[in-house]
Tab-separated table of C-alpha atoms and ligand atoms in Angstrom:
chain	number	residue	atom	x	y	z
A	1	UNK	CA	112.679	81.489	85.376
A	2	UNK	CA	116.143	82.601	86.384
A	3	UNK	CA	116.162	82.660	90.175
A	4	UNK	CA	117.362	79.041	90.391
A	5	UNK	CA	120.744	78.173	88.889
A	6	UNK	CA	121.365	75.015	86.856
A	7	UNK	CA	124.342	72.669	86.673
A	8	UNK	CA	124.846	69.708	84.351
A	9	UNK	CA	121.284	69.921	83.079
A	10	UNK	CA	119.879	69.901	86.627
A	11	UNK	CA	118.024	72.655	88.374
A	12	UNK	CA	119.686	73.617	91.668
A	13	UNK	CA	117.461	74.238	94.667
A	14	UNK	CA	119.162	75.309	97.873
A	15	UNK	CA	122.454	74.494	96.137
A	16	UNK	CA	121.507	70.832	95.508
A	17	UNK	CA	120.668	69.183	92.192
A	18	UNK	CA	117.023	68.428	91.845
A	19	UNK	CA	117.524	64.660	91.426
A	20	UNK	CA	119.584	64.422	94.614
A	21	UNK	CA	117.183	66.679	96.460
A	22	UNK	CA	114.350	64.327	95.460
A	23	UNK	CA	116.353	61.420	96.923
A	24	UNK	CA	116.973	63.356	100.093
A	25	UNK	CA	113.292	64.213	100.433
A	26	UNK	CA	112.503	60.542	99.863
A	27	UNK	CA	109.345	61.055	97.877
A	28	UNK	CA	107.701	62.990	95.136
A	29	UNK	CA	105.716	65.173	94.931
A	30	UNK	CA	107.159	67.852	97.169
A	31	UNK	CA	107.466	71.583	97.536
A	32	UNK	CA	110.960	72.968	98.124
A	33	UNK	CA	111.597	76.492	99.366
A	34	UNK	CA	115.016	78.062	98.982
A	35	UNK	CA	116.260	79.825	102.136
A	36	UNK	CA	118.779	81.891	100.202
A	37	UNK	CA	116.081	83.240	97.902
A	38	UNK	CA	113.810	84.080	100.851
A	39	UNK	CA	116.617	86.014	102.514
A	40	UNK	CA	117.521	87.710	99.255
A	41	UNK	CA	113.941	88.838	98.613
A	42	UNK	CA	113.575	90.467	102.012
A	43	UNK	CA	117.024	92.088	101.766
A	44	UNK	CA	116.301	93.483	98.283
A	45	UNK	CA	112.953	94.808	99.368
A	46	UNK	CA	114.404	96.529	102.424
A	47	UNK	CA	117.081	98.013	100.200
A	48	UNK	CA	114.500	99.356	97.780
A	49	UNK	CA	112.079	100.776	100.371
A	50	UNK	CA	112.748	103.789	102.570
A	51	UNK	CA	113.952	103.036	106.080
A	52	UNK	CA	111.368	102.982	108.820
A	53	UNK	CA	108.759	101.095	106.794
A	54	UNK	CA	107.874	97.966	108.761
A	55	UNK	CA	107.610	94.717	106.823
A	56	UNK	CA	105.195	92.051	107.955
A	57	UNK	CA	104.862	88.544	106.576
A	58	UNK	CA	101.252	87.455	105.938
A	59	UNK	CA	101.801	83.789	106.708
A	60	UNK	CA	98.716	82.423	104.997
A	61	UNK	CA	100.782	82.593	101.797
A	62	UNK	CA	103.028	79.862	103.193
A	63	UNK	CA	102.415	78.634	106.732
A	64	UNK	CA	105.082	75.883	106.757
A	65	UNK	CA	106.502	76.201	110.303
A	66	UNK	CA	110.125	76.230	109.140
A	67	UNK	CA	109.351	79.004	106.640
A	68	UNK	CA	107.512	81.030	109.269
A	69	UNK	CA	110.478	80.513	111.624
A	70	UNK	CA	112.869	81.893	109.042
A	71	UNK	CA	110.595	84.758	108.050
A	72	UNK	CA	110.069	85.698	111.713
A	73	UNK	CA	113.812	86.394	111.890
A	74	UNK	CA	113.851	88.406	108.672
A	75	UNK	CA	110.791	90.655	108.925
A	76	UNK	CA	109.352	92.962	111.588
A	77	UNK	CA	106.115	91.137	112.266
A	78	UNK	CA	103.834	88.279	111.283
A	79	UNK	CA	100.218	88.594	110.186
A	80	UNK	CA	98.023	85.651	111.060
A	81	UNK	CA	94.487	84.883	109.997
A	82	UNK	CA	93.441	82.157	112.453
A	83	UNK	CA	94.317	80.781	115.877
A	84	UNK	CA	96.015	77.915	114.058
A	85	UNK	CA	98.345	80.334	112.304
A	86	UNK	CA	98.800	82.231	115.568
A	87	UNK	CA	100.108	79.050	117.197
A	88	UNK	CA	102.592	78.478	114.370
A	89	UNK	CA	103.795	82.094	114.597
A	90	UNK	CA	104.224	81.954	118.376
A	91	UNK	CA	105.936	78.552	118.201
A	92	UNK	CA	108.257	80.002	115.559
A	93	UNK	CA	109.393	82.588	118.083
A	94	UNK	CA	107.649	85.624	116.612
A	95	UNK	CA	107.307	88.470	119.115
A	96	UNK	CA	103.600	88.677	120.092
A	97	UNK	CA	103.822	92.467	120.161
A	98	UNK	CA	104.570	92.267	116.438
A	99	UNK	CA	101.878	89.755	115.492
A	100	UNK	CA	98.568	90.967	114.101
A	101	UNK	CA	95.468	88.878	113.587
A	102	UNK	CA	93.002	89.724	110.804
A	103	UNK	CA	90.116	87.860	109.233
A	104	UNK	CA	86.333	87.946	109.157
A	105	UNK	CA	84.549	85.532	111.451
A	106	UNK	CA	87.009	85.164	114.293
A	107	UNK	CA	85.588	82.629	116.729
A	108	UNK	CA	85.224	83.632	120.371
A	109	UNK	CA	87.839	81.064	121.374
A	110	UNK	CA	90.255	82.549	118.839
A	111	UNK	CA	89.699	86.043	120.226
A	112	UNK	CA	90.437	84.740	123.735
A	113	UNK	CA	93.634	83.065	122.542
A	114	UNK	CA	94.692	86.250	120.774
A	115	UNK	CA	94.052	88.440	123.828
A	116	UNK	CA	95.877	85.984	126.095
A	117	UNK	CA	98.774	86.029	123.595
A	118	UNK	CA	98.773	89.856	123.718
A	119	UNK	CA	98.797	90.173	119.930
A	120	UNK	CA	97.181	92.992	117.958
A	121	UNK	CA	93.670	92.207	116.742
A	122	UNK	CA	92.520	93.796	113.511
A	123	UNK	CA	88.832	93.990	114.400
A	124	UNK	CA	86.361	93.508	111.596
A	125	UNK	CA	82.946	93.971	113.257
A	126	UNK	CA	81.083	95.365	116.275
A	127	UNK	CA	80.546	91.778	117.402
A	128	UNK	CA	84.292	91.371	117.796
A	129	UNK	CA	84.561	94.645	119.706
A	130	UNK	CA	81.802	93.565	122.121
A	131	UNK	CA	83.326	90.134	122.644
A	132	UNK	CA	86.740	91.689	123.248
A	133	UNK	CA	85.317	93.913	125.963
A	134	UNK	CA	84.108	90.851	127.905
A	135	UNK	CA	87.240	88.817	127.203
A	136	UNK	CA	89.436	91.695	128.346
A	137	UNK	CA	87.541	91.935	131.623
A	138	UNK	CA	87.619	88.172	132.198
A	139	UNK	CA	91.340	87.843	131.494
A	140	UNK	CA	92.399	91.139	133.078
A	141	UNK	CA	94.263	92.054	129.880
A	142	UNK	CA	93.336	95.095	127.795
A	143	UNK	CA	92.879	93.779	124.240
A	144	UNK	CA	95.079	95.516	121.660
A	145	UNK	CA	93.032	96.464	118.619
A	146	UNK	CA	93.379	98.107	115.238
A	147	UNK	CA	90.339	98.728	113.081
A	148	UNK	CA	90.361	97.031	109.717
A	149	UNK	CA	88.664	99.499	107.431
A	150	UNK	CA	86.704	98.589	104.336
A	151	UNK	CA	87.609	101.643	102.286
A	152	UNK	CA	85.440	103.439	99.780
A	153	UNK	CA	87.829	102.599	96.937
A	154	UNK	CA	89.208	99.458	95.282
A	155	UNK	CA	92.719	98.382	94.350
A	156	UNK	CA	92.798	98.750	90.577
A	157	UNK	CA	94.333	95.893	88.622
A	158	UNK	CA	94.373	93.540	91.550
A	159	UNK	CA	93.821	89.790	91.155
A	160	UNK	CA	91.577	89.555	94.210
A	161	UNK	CA	89.808	92.610	95.546
A	162	UNK	CA	89.459	92.653	99.299
A	163	UNK	CA	88.218	96.171	99.925
A	164	UNK	CA	85.794	98.677	98.445
A	165	UNK	CA	82.073	98.272	97.852
A	166	UNK	CA	80.207	95.787	100.027
A	167	UNK	CA	82.714	93.319	101.503
A	168	UNK	CA	82.880	90.749	104.276
A	169	UNK	CA	86.276	92.187	105.209
A	170	UNK	CA	86.750	95.032	107.632
A	171	UNK	CA	84.348	97.702	108.787
A	172	UNK	CA	82.783	100.139	106.326
A	173	UNK	CA	84.396	103.571	106.644
A	174	UNK	CA	81.032	105.067	107.537
A	175	UNK	CA	80.790	102.892	110.660
A	176	UNK	CA	84.344	103.430	111.914
A	177	UNK	CA	83.713	106.581	114.033
A	178	UNK	CA	81.072	104.773	116.097
A	179	UNK	CA	83.377	101.804	116.472
A	180	UNK	CA	86.212	104.022	117.696
A	181	UNK	CA	83.877	105.434	120.346
A	182	UNK	CA	82.964	101.915	121.456
A	183	UNK	CA	86.619	100.877	121.599
A	184	UNK	CA	87.286	103.840	123.896
A	185	UNK	CA	84.232	103.252	126.050
A	186	UNK	CA	85.037	99.541	126.432
A	187	UNK	CA	88.615	100.145	127.553
A	188	UNK	CA	90.250	98.437	124.597
A	189	UNK	CA	93.750	99.513	123.634
A	190	UNK	CA	93.381	101.300	120.272
A	191	UNK	CA	96.567	101.095	118.184
A	192	UNK	CA	95.642	102.079	114.667
A	193	UNK	CA	94.195	101.151	111.324
A	194	UNK	CA	94.531	98.305	108.883
A	195	UNK	CA	93.609	98.625	105.219
A	196	UNK	CA	94.017	95.818	102.733
A	197	UNK	CA	92.700	96.604	99.293
A	198	UNK	CA	93.650	93.482	97.340
A	199	UNK	CA	96.187	90.947	96.212
A	200	UNK	CA	98.504	90.037	93.273
A	201	UNK	CA	98.956	93.487	91.776
A	202	UNK	CA	101.759	94.121	89.285
A	203	UNK	CA	100.915	97.784	88.668
A	204	UNK	CA	103.008	100.053	90.832
A	205	UNK	CA	100.877	103.112	90.154
A	206	UNK	CA	97.738	101.303	91.332
A	207	UNK	CA	99.496	100.233	94.533
A	208	UNK	CA	100.744	103.801	95.119
A	209	UNK	CA	97.272	105.167	94.599
A	210	UNK	CA	95.789	102.680	97.067
A	211	UNK	CA	98.484	103.469	99.641
A	212	UNK	CA	97.936	107.198	99.281
A	213	UNK	CA	94.170	106.879	99.541
A	214	UNK	CA	94.537	104.525	102.503
A	215	UNK	CA	96.814	106.996	104.233
A	216	UNK	CA	94.440	109.882	103.686
A	217	UNK	CA	91.503	107.830	104.830
A	218	UNK	CA	93.292	106.833	108.030
A	219	UNK	CA	94.174	110.462	108.625
A	220	UNK	CA	90.533	111.510	108.321
A	221	UNK	CA	89.433	108.715	110.642
A	222	UNK	CA	92.077	109.617	113.204
A	223	UNK	CA	91.224	113.326	113.093
A	224	UNK	CA	90.072	113.548	116.681
A	225	UNK	CA	93.175	111.884	118.146
A	226	UNK	CA	95.975	111.391	115.621
A	227	UNK	CA	98.529	110.739	118.370
A	228	UNK	CA	96.774	107.465	119.258
A	229	UNK	CA	97.693	105.842	115.945
A	230	UNK	CA	100.757	103.686	116.475
A	231	UNK	CA	100.302	101.290	113.620
A	232	UNK	CA	99.178	102.210	110.141
A	233	UNK	CA	98.990	99.016	108.151
A	234	UNK	CA	98.598	99.943	104.482
A	235	UNK	CA	98.270	96.342	103.315
A	236	UNK	CA	100.361	95.146	100.414
A	237	UNK	CA	99.088	93.350	97.395
A	238	UNK	CA	102.501	93.248	95.698
A	239	UNK	CA	102.269	90.695	92.903
A	240	UNK	CA	104.774	88.380	91.251
A	241	UNK	CA	104.866	87.498	87.541
A	242	UNK	CA	103.384	84.116	86.702
A	243	UNK	CA	102.453	84.253	83.063
A	244	UNK	CA	104.150	85.151	79.765
A	245	UNK	CA	104.191	88.894	79.218
A	246	UNK	CA	103.862	89.807	82.901
A	247	UNK	CA	106.470	92.277	84.114
A	248	UNK	CA	108.027	92.327	87.571
A	249	UNK	CA	106.582	94.915	89.912
A	250	UNK	CA	108.565	98.168	89.726
A	251	UNK	CA	109.456	99.051	93.312
A	252	UNK	CA	110.924	102.494	92.601
A	253	UNK	CA	107.639	104.436	92.424
A	254	UNK	CA	106.346	102.555	95.464
A	255	UNK	CA	109.474	103.500	97.394
A	256	UNK	CA	109.064	107.180	96.432
A	257	UNK	CA	105.439	107.115	97.454
A	258	UNK	CA	106.195	105.484	100.799
A	259	UNK	CA	108.928	107.989	101.507
A	260	UNK	CA	106.498	110.841	101.027
A	261	UNK	CA	103.885	109.085	103.175
A	262	UNK	CA	106.447	108.407	105.883
A	263	UNK	CA	107.352	112.107	105.918
A	264	UNK	CA	103.714	113.141	106.063
A	265	UNK	CA	103.066	110.619	108.834
A	266	UNK	CA	105.923	112.040	110.900
A	267	UNK	CA	103.934	115.297	111.024
A	268	UNK	CA	100.336	114.083	110.940
A	269	UNK	CA	100.502	110.862	112.985
A	270	UNK	CA	103.631	111.291	115.086
A	271	UNK	CA	103.428	107.923	116.882
A	272	UNK	CA	102.610	105.836	113.831
A	273	UNK	CA	104.746	103.294	112.008
A	274	UNK	CA	103.771	102.444	108.461
A	275	UNK	CA	103.419	98.692	108.027
A	276	UNK	CA	103.278	96.687	104.810
A	277	UNK	CA	101.994	93.142	104.993
A	278	UNK	CA	103.115	90.913	102.186
A	279	UNK	CA	102.616	87.232	101.586
A	280	UNK	CA	103.055	86.108	98.016
A	281	UNK	CA	105.701	88.700	97.169
A	282	UNK	CA	108.027	87.532	99.943
A	283	UNK	CA	107.802	83.780	99.401
A	284	UNK	CA	106.188	83.017	96.059
A	285	UNK	CA	109.276	83.045	93.866
A	286	UNK	CA	111.432	81.077	96.317
A	287	UNK	CA	109.456	77.859	95.947
A	288	UNK	CA	109.098	75.061	93.419
A	289	UNK	CA	106.677	72.172	93.241
A	290	UNK	CA	108.308	68.954	92.057
A	291	UNK	CA	106.387	65.989	90.718
A	292	UNK	CA	107.632	62.877	88.913
A	293	UNK	CA	106.433	61.686	85.531
A	294	UNK	CA	104.703	58.323	85.890
A	295	UNK	CA	103.638	57.818	82.321
A	296	UNK	CA	104.160	59.247	78.906
A	297	UNK	CA	101.095	58.826	76.706
A	298	UNK	CA	100.267	59.888	73.215
A	299	UNK	CA	96.659	60.386	72.307
A	300	UNK	CA	95.734	61.238	68.737
A	301	UNK	CA	98.967	63.061	68.179
A	302	UNK	CA	99.066	64.904	71.531
A	303	UNK	CA	101.745	64.104	74.147
A	304	UNK	CA	100.610	63.773	77.768
A	305	UNK	CA	103.073	63.586	80.626
A	306	UNK	CA	101.191	62.090	83.575
A	307	UNK	CA	102.716	62.993	86.941
A	308	UNK	CA	102.306	61.721	90.495
A	309	UNK	CA	100.829	65.003	91.745
A	310	UNK	CA	98.694	67.843	90.485
A	311	UNK	CA	95.834	70.006	91.640
A	312	UNK	CA	95.480	68.040	94.881
A	313	UNK	CA	98.793	69.604	95.982
A	314	UNK	CA	98.932	72.691	93.838
A	315	UNK	CA	95.490	74.005	93.064
A	316	UNK	CA	96.793	77.429	91.977
A	317	UNK	CA	99.055	75.992	89.278
A	318	UNK	CA	96.112	74.087	87.837
A	319	UNK	CA	94.338	77.416	87.425
A	320	UNK	CA	91.562	76.666	89.878
A	321	UNK	CA	92.495	79.128	92.642
A	322	UNK	CA	91.413	82.592	91.631
A	323	UNK	CA	92.211	82.489	87.906
A	324	UNK	CA	89.465	83.509	85.520
A	325	UNK	CA	91.117	82.260	82.340
A	326	UNK	CA	93.499	79.363	82.857
A	327	UNK	CA	97.114	80.072	81.939
A	328	UNK	CA	100.217	77.963	82.378
A	329	UNK	CA	102.444	78.591	85.346
A	330	UNK	CA	106.131	78.431	84.389
A	331	UNK	CA	106.921	74.705	84.135
A	332	UNK	CA	110.178	72.913	83.293
A	333	UNK	CA	111.676	69.449	83.251
A	334	UNK	CA	114.054	69.939	86.174
A	335	UNK	CA	116.530	67.207	85.214
A	336	UNK	CA	116.676	68.159	81.532
A	337	UNK	CA	117.548	71.834	81.755
A	338	UNK	CA	119.008	73.154	78.547
A	339	UNK	CA	118.014	70.163	76.376
A	340	UNK	CA	117.851	71.481	72.836
A	341	UNK	CA	115.141	69.163	71.476
A	342	UNK	CA	111.725	70.439	72.478
A	343	UNK	CA	108.279	69.055	71.861
A	344	UNK	CA	104.807	70.254	72.681
A	345	UNK	CA	103.549	68.377	75.737
A	346	UNK	CA	100.666	68.615	78.178
A	347	UNK	CA	101.444	67.871	81.821
A	348	UNK	CA	98.570	66.391	83.790
A	349	UNK	CA	98.257	65.039	87.310
A	350	UNK	CA	96.877	61.618	88.298
A	351	UNK	CA	93.380	62.759	89.255
A	352	UNK	CA	90.300	61.639	87.350
A	353	UNK	CA	89.298	65.128	86.289
A	354	UNK	CA	90.267	67.261	83.310
A	355	UNK	CA	90.875	70.128	85.767
A	356	UNK	CA	94.062	68.378	86.880
A	357	UNK	CA	96.277	70.189	84.423
A	358	UNK	CA	99.730	71.576	85.223
A	359	UNK	CA	100.823	72.651	81.729
A	360	UNK	CA	98.698	72.838	78.638
A	361	UNK	CA	100.550	72.345	75.321
A	362	UNK	CA	103.901	73.732	76.425
A	363	UNK	CA	107.218	73.484	74.614
A	364	UNK	CA	109.248	71.212	76.894
A	365	UNK	CA	112.314	68.983	76.566
A	366	UNK	CA	111.341	65.478	75.450
A	367	UNK	CA	110.614	63.814	78.786
A	368	UNK	CA	110.137	60.247	79.966
A	369	UNK	CA	108.720	58.454	82.980
A	370	UNK	CA	111.003	59.103	85.960
A	371	UNK	CA	111.800	62.689	84.960
A	372	UNK	CA	111.001	65.519	87.327
A	373	UNK	CA	108.515	68.221	86.412
A	374	UNK	CA	109.090	71.521	88.189
A	375	UNK	CA	106.458	74.206	88.640
A	376	UNK	CA	108.075	77.553	89.457
A	377	UNK	CA	106.532	80.466	91.407
A	378	UNK	CA	105.162	77.897	93.855
A	379	UNK	CA	106.264	79.282	97.220
A	380	UNK	CA	102.888	80.887	97.953
A	381	UNK	CA	99.359	79.455	98.017
A	382	UNK	CA	100.570	75.943	97.235
A	383	UNK	CA	100.374	73.046	99.675
A	384	UNK	CA	98.155	74.722	102.267
A	385	UNK	CA	95.779	76.107	99.646
A	386	UNK	CA	95.117	72.776	97.930
A	387	UNK	CA	92.595	69.959	98.482
A	388	UNK	CA	95.078	67.258	99.503
A	389	UNK	CA	92.412	64.672	100.315
A	390	UNK	CA	90.696	64.978	96.941
A	391	UNK	CA	90.830	61.533	95.276
A	392	UNK	CA	92.804	59.941	98.073
A	393	UNK	CA	96.293	60.116	96.617
A	394	UNK	CA	99.295	60.462	98.940
A	395	UNK	CA	99.892	63.954	100.308
A	396	UNK	CA	102.886	66.017	99.326
A	397	UNK	CA	105.652	67.062	101.645
A	398	UNK	CA	107.522	70.350	102.029
A	399	UNK	CA	111.184	71.127	102.619
A	400	UNK	CA	113.083	74.322	103.323
A	401	UNK	CA	116.539	74.048	101.831
B	1	LIG	C1	95.956	87.317	102.179
B	1	LIG	C2	96.280	88.533	102.904
B	1	LIG	C3	97.543	89.104	102.782
B	1	LIG	C4	98.603	88.545	101.865
B	1	LIG	O1	98.292	88.761	100.537
B	1	LIG	P1	99.377	88.491	99.414
B	1	LIG	O2	98.690	88.784	98.155
B	1	LIG	O3	99.811	87.066	99.551
B	1	LIG	O4	100.519	89.411	99.675
B	1	LIG	C5	97.828	90.226	103.513
B	1	LIG	N1	96.903	90.756	104.344
B	1	LIG	C6	95.680	90.243	104.492
B	1	LIG	C7	94.724	90.870	105.404
B	1	LIG	C8	95.330	89.120	103.780
B	1	LIG	O5	94.110	88.608	103.919
């Protein structure tokens, strides 16, 4: 991985050597997110995309309040998926007009909080629409809604499919016209459509195809009143490379496609802004997980480096969060960068389960107890997506540097 510089054999995170950063943090394991890299990612993306495309941060990728606070300043809106995330976004200073709330199974209390916060609700069922009617009346606030559509296509080549076929997400296309009528009849404030086909896609042409199909679907659904569509959220799904052989996502074709969609939208849906909501792509590469080697063991010729953290803090890196075949995340010894002598070593966490594996038979510098193992590409779906209580080890901490 090249996004973090090195100096004197040490990885630099936020301009500090890893060993000193570990002292500053006061404990291992920890996640560290680099502010400069977060800023750079958003700036590069805005540079690559046509103007007028609105960028949202889907904060479930990394809900650390300090990260959300920074992202709220950099992007045009925050996407939340629970009232808990909504609180973090509002506390972070995000503008409620630019917050949207998606997710199946919103509790009634969450809907009330969202209406009272005046955020946009991506409704996912008739139940939500009915509840919102009553909540709107009780609070004297017209709920702002967009319809999350379960399209009749899938995002090809995506790690996790979240649209197409039968899904718990969104409303089947076939049902949307009736829902739009209900939204009108109930006095809800209709603002547009939300389509999210899937996640972790590295194939630009598949993303373009999904965006185009999403656009055309929204156009068909809006046929009777295209001027009502203010927000057209085409999802995201931009992936980052984790494994050997994976190529970075090529933004150029996506930019061309969005430019053509933006031009079409100016004619077809004159009030609409095109929104992209990205989680992993914005934050994933800016973060590292750092864990200290407690023990170096050799068993029948195989070297094991046993660390003070593992799948309890970083389930994704262990391969147990959405991977079908386990592959190694990029791992390094952060205080032995550039060491010439390599050996094959297996990095495991302290948990009593063979699933607690951070690197399986990787070529690494010869490491000892006290050294710092770094897992790259750890800014998304790390701490908050891991079973911290599993086996009762200390939790990890997070810093934004
Ligand atoms: C999870 C999610 C995202 C973010 O997905 P990434 O793959 O992290 O970009 C965006 N929108 C919705 C609706 C989601 O559920």
